[in-house]
């Protein structure tokens, strides 16, 4: 699909002024569409259709007969001959009115073109990017009209109107820049927040892993320490029961000591605490044996009596 033409491009193709194109559009002879910014845009095929139609009309028009030239003055007779069917006064006045209107239209078109040029010069010094200056120039084609800038306005007033129109684009561009910068700032802030959240979650995960590892190591250390304390207690018990115990009784006692050590020894105990526990267990067992012997002797004495 061909690109739509602006009103200025159509005027160049038809070799007419922009106002003529605008007049043809308003009269319906040349169809146009409107953009979102209310600018006129023309299909190239529509412009070619109108141009072709104009050429056909030119070929169909019959050539006008050449105007009759007045005969030269008859020097012999001293008379002047006038052309046949001279124009009436109304026709002369109408022709003069048309010529005056054409001249006024031409002058007005030149005046408007001058203000468009003034607007284009203003656009050069706005400091805007190229695409925004193009927007201003395209807008001026539709904005600069007799209705908006009538001939009755002073030069200062006309300049003020055009400056305000150009400045409206400058303000719009600056607003767009601010909005874009704000969006970029918000997006960057959101990315930072997301990164910080990811870092926080990752740090929490690592902290949990460290704590779990620390607990595992502590359990292993506690288990090793308990095993060492129990081994110390058993070693002490074996040494204490080295003599004075028969084998079966010694084995039984060592099993009892091991069981009690596993039930009672805590991680925070010292070897001395374990030694004392083993001594208490062994002494308690010896007391139980002594009590059993005393009971046996008393039973024998009762039997003898």
Tab-separated table of C-alpha atoms in Angstrom:
chain	number	residue	atom	x	y	z
A	1	UNK	CA	0.000	0.000	0.000
A	2	UNK	CA	1.396	3.440	-1.013
A	3	UNK	CA	2.185	5.995	1.607
A	4	UNK	CA	-0.454	8.691	2.056
A	5	UNK	CA	0.482	12.136	0.803
A	6	UNK	CA	0.411	15.347	2.781
A	7	UNK	CA	-1.402	18.414	1.473
A	8	UNK	CA	1.924	19.973	0.490
A	9	UNK	CA	2.953	16.912	-1.523
A	10	UNK	CA	-0.417	16.913	-3.326
A	11	UNK	CA	0.008	20.591	-4.201
A	12	UNK	CA	3.407	19.830	-5.760
A	13	UNK	CA	1.992	16.939	-7.772
A	14	UNK	CA	-0.886	19.013	-9.127
A	15	UNK	CA	1.289	22.130	-9.464
A	16	UNK	CA	-1.158	24.245	-7.546
A	17	UNK	CA	-1.134	26.010	-4.204
A	18	UNK	CA	-2.014	24.371	-0.905
A	19	UNK	CA	-5.128	26.550	-0.650
A	20	UNK	CA	-6.305	25.239	-4.031
A	21	UNK	CA	-5.881	21.669	-2.800
A	22	UNK	CA	-7.761	22.564	0.374
A	23	UNK	CA	-10.544	24.160	-1.716
A	24	UNK	CA	-10.781	21.074	-3.930
A	25	UNK	CA	-11.031	18.920	-0.807
A	26	UNK	CA	-13.760	21.025	0.773
A	27	UNK	CA	-15.744	20.999	-2.488
A	28	UNK	CA	-15.512	17.202	-2.691
A	29	UNK	CA	-13.529	17.120	-5.939
A	30	UNK	CA	-10.532	15.603	-4.154
A	31	UNK	CA	-11.092	13.099	-1.346
A	32	UNK	CA	-8.928	13.214	1.783
A	33	UNK	CA	-8.640	11.344	5.075
A	34	UNK	CA	-7.842	12.723	8.510
A	35	UNK	CA	-5.076	11.463	10.816
A	36	UNK	CA	-5.345	11.275	14.607
A	37	UNK	CA	-3.849	14.768	14.690
A	38	UNK	CA	-6.556	16.059	12.265
A	39	UNK	CA	-4.085	16.411	9.385
A	40	UNK	CA	-5.282	15.881	5.815
A	41	UNK	CA	-3.776	12.871	4.009
A	42	UNK	CA	-4.424	11.852	0.407
A	43	UNK	CA	-4.169	8.551	-1.397
A	44	UNK	CA	-1.768	8.764	-4.374
A	45	UNK	CA	-4.301	7.023	-6.629
A	46	UNK	CA	-6.954	9.626	-5.692
A	47	UNK	CA	-4.568	12.440	-6.657
A	48	UNK	CA	-3.691	10.706	-9.939
A	49	UNK	CA	-7.404	10.190	-10.647
A	50	UNK	CA	-8.115	13.894	-10.224
A	51	UNK	CA	-5.099	14.870	-12.313
A	52	UNK	CA	-6.151	12.496	-15.108
A	53	UNK	CA	-9.716	13.793	-14.954
A	54	UNK	CA	-8.471	17.346	-15.303
A	55	UNK	CA	-6.480	16.429	-18.410
A	56	UNK	CA	-9.540	14.802	-20.048
A	57	UNK	CA	-11.553	17.920	-19.393
A	58	UNK	CA	-8.825	19.938	-21.048
A	59	UNK	CA	-8.932	17.733	-24.155
A	60	UNK	CA	-12.740	17.834	-24.379
A	61	UNK	CA	-12.904	21.608	-24.114
A	62	UNK	CA	-13.336	23.184	-27.542
A	63	UNK	CA	-10.756	25.799	-28.380
A	64	UNK	CA	-12.112	29.286	-28.331
A	65	UNK	CA	-12.158	31.076	-31.640
A	66	UNK	CA	-9.499	33.689	-31.962
A	67	UNK	CA	-10.617	37.112	-31.005
A	68	UNK	CA	-11.344	39.340	-33.883
A	69	UNK	CA	-8.828	42.017	-34.310
A	70	UNK	CA	-10.106	45.487	-34.876
A	71	UNK	CA	-9.376	46.786	-38.205
A	72	UNK	CA	-6.882	49.552	-38.483
A	73	UNK	CA	-8.142	53.030	-38.696
A	74	UNK	CA	-9.284	53.888	-42.162
A	75	UNK	CA	-7.104	56.827	-42.791
A	76	UNK	CA	-8.989	57.673	-45.945
A	77	UNK	CA	-12.430	57.720	-44.353
A	78	UNK	CA	-11.324	58.677	-40.819
A	79	UNK	CA	-13.625	55.961	-39.269
A	80	UNK	CA	-13.008	53.204	-36.667
A	81	UNK	CA	-14.596	49.781	-36.951
A	82	UNK	CA	-15.548	47.978	-33.703
A	83	UNK	CA	-15.533	44.178	-33.188
A	84	UNK	CA	-18.808	42.361	-33.344
A	85	UNK	CA	-20.670	41.502	-30.080
A	86	UNK	CA	-18.634	43.685	-27.685
A	87	UNK	CA	-18.801	42.653	-23.942
A	88	UNK	CA	-21.409	44.233	-21.799
A	89	UNK	CA	-20.644	46.370	-18.785
A	90	UNK	CA	-21.751	43.592	-16.431
A	91	UNK	CA	-19.432	41.138	-18.121
A	92	UNK	CA	-16.542	43.548	-17.842
A	93	UNK	CA	-17.263	44.171	-14.170
A	94	UNK	CA	-17.572	40.440	-13.516
A	95	UNK	CA	-14.261	39.771	-15.235
A	96	UNK	CA	-12.630	42.554	-13.243
A	97	UNK	CA	-14.131	41.132	-10.025
A	98	UNK	CA	-12.785	37.682	-10.855
A	99	UNK	CA	-9.354	39.079	-11.577
A	100	UNK	CA	-9.404	41.074	-8.359
A	101	UNK	CA	-10.472	37.980	-6.383
A	102	UNK	CA	-7.713	35.965	-8.018
A	103	UNK	CA	-5.165	38.600	-7.147
A	104	UNK	CA	-6.457	38.810	-3.566
A	105	UNK	CA	-6.300	34.996	-3.308
A	106	UNK	CA	-2.766	35.007	-4.631
A	107	UNK	CA	-1.730	37.742	-2.215
A	108	UNK	CA	-3.402	35.880	0.669
A	109	UNK	CA	-1.699	32.650	-0.334
A	110	UNK	CA	1.665	34.392	-0.420
A	111	UNK	CA	0.947	35.925	2.981
A	112	UNK	CA	0.065	32.527	4.481
A	113	UNK	CA	3.105	30.922	2.891
A	114	UNK	CA	5.198	33.618	4.533
A	115	UNK	CA	3.789	32.744	7.943
A	116	UNK	CA	4.387	29.057	7.299
A	117	UNK	CA	7.988	29.869	6.492
A	118	UNK	CA	8.163	31.873	9.716
A	119	UNK	CA	6.851	28.838	11.614
A	120	UNK	CA	9.374	26.549	9.930
A	121	UNK	CA	12.168	28.896	10.950
A	122	UNK	CA	10.918	28.768	14.529
A	123	UNK	CA	10.991	24.964	14.401
A	124	UNK	CA	14.685	25.033	13.482
A	125	UNK	CA	15.617	26.710	16.760
A	126	UNK	CA	13.491	24.590	19.106
A	127	UNK	CA	16.249	22.044	19.627
A	128	UNK	CA	13.766	19.248	19.001
A	129	UNK	CA	14.698	15.982	17.267
A	130	UNK	CA	14.143	15.774	13.531
A	131	UNK	CA	10.941	13.742	13.779
A	132	UNK	CA	9.376	16.387	16.031
A	133	UNK	CA	10.379	19.240	13.726
A	134	UNK	CA	8.734	17.325	10.871
A	135	UNK	CA	5.565	17.112	12.970
A	136	UNK	CA	5.609	20.898	13.424
A	137	UNK	CA	6.087	21.513	9.695
A	138	UNK	CA	3.236	19.156	8.790
A	139	UNK	CA	1.006	20.773	11.379
A	140	UNK	CA	1.717	24.243	9.980
A	141	UNK	CA	0.274	23.205	6.596
A	142	UNK	CA	-3.144	22.745	8.209
A	143	UNK	CA	-2.795	25.267	11.015
A	144	UNK	CA	-1.830	28.377	9.039
A	145	UNK	CA	-5.115	29.475	7.493
A	146	UNK	CA	-6.912	32.741	6.973
A	147	UNK	CA	-9.325	31.823	9.743
A	148	UNK	CA	-6.582	31.372	12.348
A	149	UNK	CA	-4.323	34.156	11.120
A	150	UNK	CA	-6.588	36.707	9.448
A	151	UNK	CA	-5.090	39.689	7.606
A	152	UNK	CA	-6.575	41.985	10.239
A	153	UNK	CA	-4.069	40.784	12.854
A	154	UNK	CA	-0.911	42.737	13.431
A	155	UNK	CA	2.493	41.218	12.789
A	156	UNK	CA	3.138	40.896	16.517
A	157	UNK	CA	-0.168	39.117	17.090
A	158	UNK	CA	0.408	36.710	14.198
A	159	UNK	CA	3.910	35.912	15.439
A	160	UNK	CA	2.530	35.315	18.926
A	161	UNK	CA	0.005	32.795	17.583
A	162	UNK	CA	2.633	30.882	15.626
A	163	UNK	CA	5.086	30.892	18.523
A	164	UNK	CA	2.385	29.499	20.800
A	165	UNK	CA	1.607	26.763	18.268
A	166	UNK	CA	5.266	25.779	17.917
A	167	UNK	CA	5.763	25.944	21.685
A	168	UNK	CA	2.851	23.558	22.143
A	169	UNK	CA	4.928	20.930	20.339
A	170	UNK	CA	7.970	21.812	22.430
A	171	UNK	CA	5.944	21.385	25.613
A	172	UNK	CA	4.470	18.134	24.358
A	173	UNK	CA	7.950	16.822	23.533
A	174	UNK	CA	9.249	17.790	26.963
A	175	UNK	CA	6.249	16.114	28.603
A	176	UNK	CA	6.891	12.990	26.569
A	177	UNK	CA	10.543	13.051	27.621
A	178	UNK	CA	9.561	13.469	31.285
A	179	UNK	CA	7.065	10.621	31.048
A	180	UNK	CA	9.609	8.397	29.324
A	181	UNK	CA	12.250	9.232	31.926
A	182	UNK	CA	9.747	8.576	34.711
A	183	UNK	CA	8.840	5.234	33.167
A	184	UNK	CA	12.524	4.349	32.872
A	185	UNK	CA	13.104	5.467	36.470
A	186	UNK	CA	10.145	3.415	37.710
A	187	UNK	CA	11.291	0.400	35.708
A	188	UNK	CA	14.824	0.722	37.103
A	189	UNK	CA	13.446	1.057	40.634
A	190	UNK	CA	11.278	-2.020	40.092
A	191	UNK	CA	14.299	-3.943	38.820
A	192	UNK	CA	16.279	-2.872	41.879
A	193	UNK	CA	13.464	-3.962	44.179
A	194	UNK	CA	13.238	-7.300	42.370
A	195	UNK	CA	17.015	-7.761	42.629
A	196	UNK	CA	16.965	-6.887	46.309
A	197	UNK	CA	14.099	-9.311	46.899
A	198	UNK	CA	15.962	-12.065	45.067
A	199	UNK	CA	19.088	-11.314	47.079
A	200	UNK	CA	17.089	-11.374	50.315
A	201	UNK	CA	15.499	-14.699	49.453
A	202	UNK	CA	18.873	-16.099	48.421
A	203	UNK	CA	20.473	-14.860	51.639
A	204	UNK	CA	17.674	-16.418	53.697
A	205	UNK	CA	18.164	-19.698	51.871
A	206	UNK	CA	21.899	-19.611	52.499
A	207	UNK	CA	21.340	-18.688	56.136
A	208	UNK	CA	19.013	-21.653	56.574
A	209	UNK	CA	21.559	-23.902	54.922
A	210	UNK	CA	24.289	-22.574	57.250
A	211	UNK	CA	22.070	-23.074	60.285
A	212	UNK	CA	21.136	-26.585	59.171
A	213	UNK	CA	24.810	-27.390	58.580
A	214	UNK	CA	25.722	-25.935	61.944
A	215	UNK	CA	23.039	-28.023	63.673
A	216	UNK	CA	24.218	-31.126	61.848
A	217	UNK	CA	27.810	-30.515	62.897
A	218	UNK	CA	26.687	-29.864	66.473
A	219	UNK	CA	24.706	-33.110	66.548
A	220	UNK	CA	27.692	-34.993	65.217
A	221	UNK	CA	29.980	-33.332	67.766
A	222	UNK	CA	27.498	-34.085	70.549
A	223	UNK	CA	27.262	-37.686	69.444
A	224	UNK	CA	31.050	-38.003	69.318
A	225	UNK	CA	31.395	-36.389	72.738
A	226	UNK	CA	28.739	-38.704	74.252
A	227	UNK	CA	30.470	-41.691	72.715
A	228	UNK	CA	33.798	-40.477	74.114
A	229	UNK	CA	32.321	-39.915	77.592
A	230	UNK	CA	30.639	-43.326	77.572
A	231	UNK	CA	33.869	-44.928	76.350
A	232	UNK	CA	35.714	-43.156	79.198
A	233	UNK	CA	33.133	-44.433	81.705
A	234	UNK	CA	33.387	-47.994	80.431
A	235	UNK	CA	37.157	-47.829	80.503
A	236	UNK	CA	37.032	-46.648	84.100
A	237	UNK	CA	34.544	-49.400	84.970
A	238	UNK	CA	36.775	-52.053	83.420
A	239	UNK	CA	39.724	-50.776	85.370
A	240	UNK	CA	37.711	-50.710	88.627
A	241	UNK	CA	36.457	-54.279	88.110
A	242	UNK	CA	39.824	-55.649	87.070
A	243	UNK	CA	40.230	-57.456	90.392
A	244	UNK	CA	37.843	-58.833	92.979
A	245	UNK	CA	35.130	-59.723	90.479
A	246	UNK	CA	34.392	-63.019	88.889
A	247	UNK	CA	34.079	-63.025	85.163
A	248	UNK	CA	30.290	-63.390	84.902
A	249	UNK	CA	29.639	-60.806	87.533
A	250	UNK	CA	32.108	-58.428	85.896
A	251	UNK	CA	30.467	-58.793	82.484
A	252	UNK	CA	27.045	-58.190	84.010
A	253	UNK	CA	28.339	-55.137	85.830
A	254	UNK	CA	29.929	-53.681	82.691
A	255	UNK	CA	26.633	-54.109	80.807
A	256	UNK	CA	24.784	-52.320	83.627
A	257	UNK	CA	27.343	-49.519	83.628
A	258	UNK	CA	27.093	-49.083	79.858
A	259	UNK	CA	23.285	-48.961	80.056
A	260	UNK	CA	23.336	-46.385	82.868
A	261	UNK	CA	25.942	-44.303	81.104
A	262	UNK	CA	23.820	-44.142	77.944
A	263	UNK	CA	20.764	-43.160	79.979
A	264	UNK	CA	22.347	-40.543	82.217
A	265	UNK	CA	25.439	-39.020	80.630
A	266	UNK	CA	24.851	-35.579	79.064
A	267	UNK	CA	26.878	-33.713	76.489
A	268	UNK	CA	27.906	-31.005	78.927
A	269	UNK	CA	29.349	-33.529	81.414
A	270	UNK	CA	33.045	-33.757	82.100
A	271	UNK	CA	35.036	-36.949	82.350
A	272	UNK	CA	35.150	-36.449	86.110
A	273	UNK	CA	31.348	-36.458	86.225
A	274	UNK	CA	31.311	-39.707	84.289
A	275	UNK	CA	33.930	-41.205	86.588
A	276	UNK	CA	31.862	-40.298	89.636
A	277	UNK	CA	28.774	-41.871	88.056
A	278	UNK	CA	30.642	-45.104	87.349
A	279	UNK	CA	31.997	-45.170	90.914
A	280	UNK	CA	28.503	-44.667	92.299
A	281	UNK	CA	27.168	-47.495	90.146
A	282	UNK	CA	29.940	-49.859	91.221
A	283	UNK	CA	29.685	-48.938	94.898
A	284	UNK	CA	25.929	-49.380	94.817
A	285	UNK	CA	26.330	-52.821	93.358
A	286	UNK	CA	28.888	-53.788	96.023
A	287	UNK	CA	26.519	-52.627	98.743
A	288	UNK	CA	23.769	-54.718	97.207
A	289	UNK	CA	26.074	-57.778	97.260
A	290	UNK	CA	27.007	-57.148	100.916
A	291	UNK	CA	23.391	-56.866	101.867
A	292	UNK	CA	22.675	-60.141	100.093
A	293	UNK	CA	25.461	-61.927	102.033
A	294	UNK	CA	24.229	-60.523	105.348
A	295	UNK	CA	20.723	-61.691	104.579
A	296	UNK	CA	22.089	-65.159	103.711
A	297	UNK	CA	24.032	-65.456	107.020
A	298	UNK	CA	20.994	-64.380	109.000
A	299	UNK	CA	18.864	-66.975	107.210
A	300	UNK	CA	21.418	-69.710	108.082
A	301	UNK	CA	21.490	-68.647	111.705
A	302	UNK	CA	17.722	-68.845	111.920
A	303	UNK	CA	17.776	-72.325	110.419
A	304	UNK	CA	20.324	-73.538	113.035
A	305	UNK	CA	18.207	-72.220	115.865
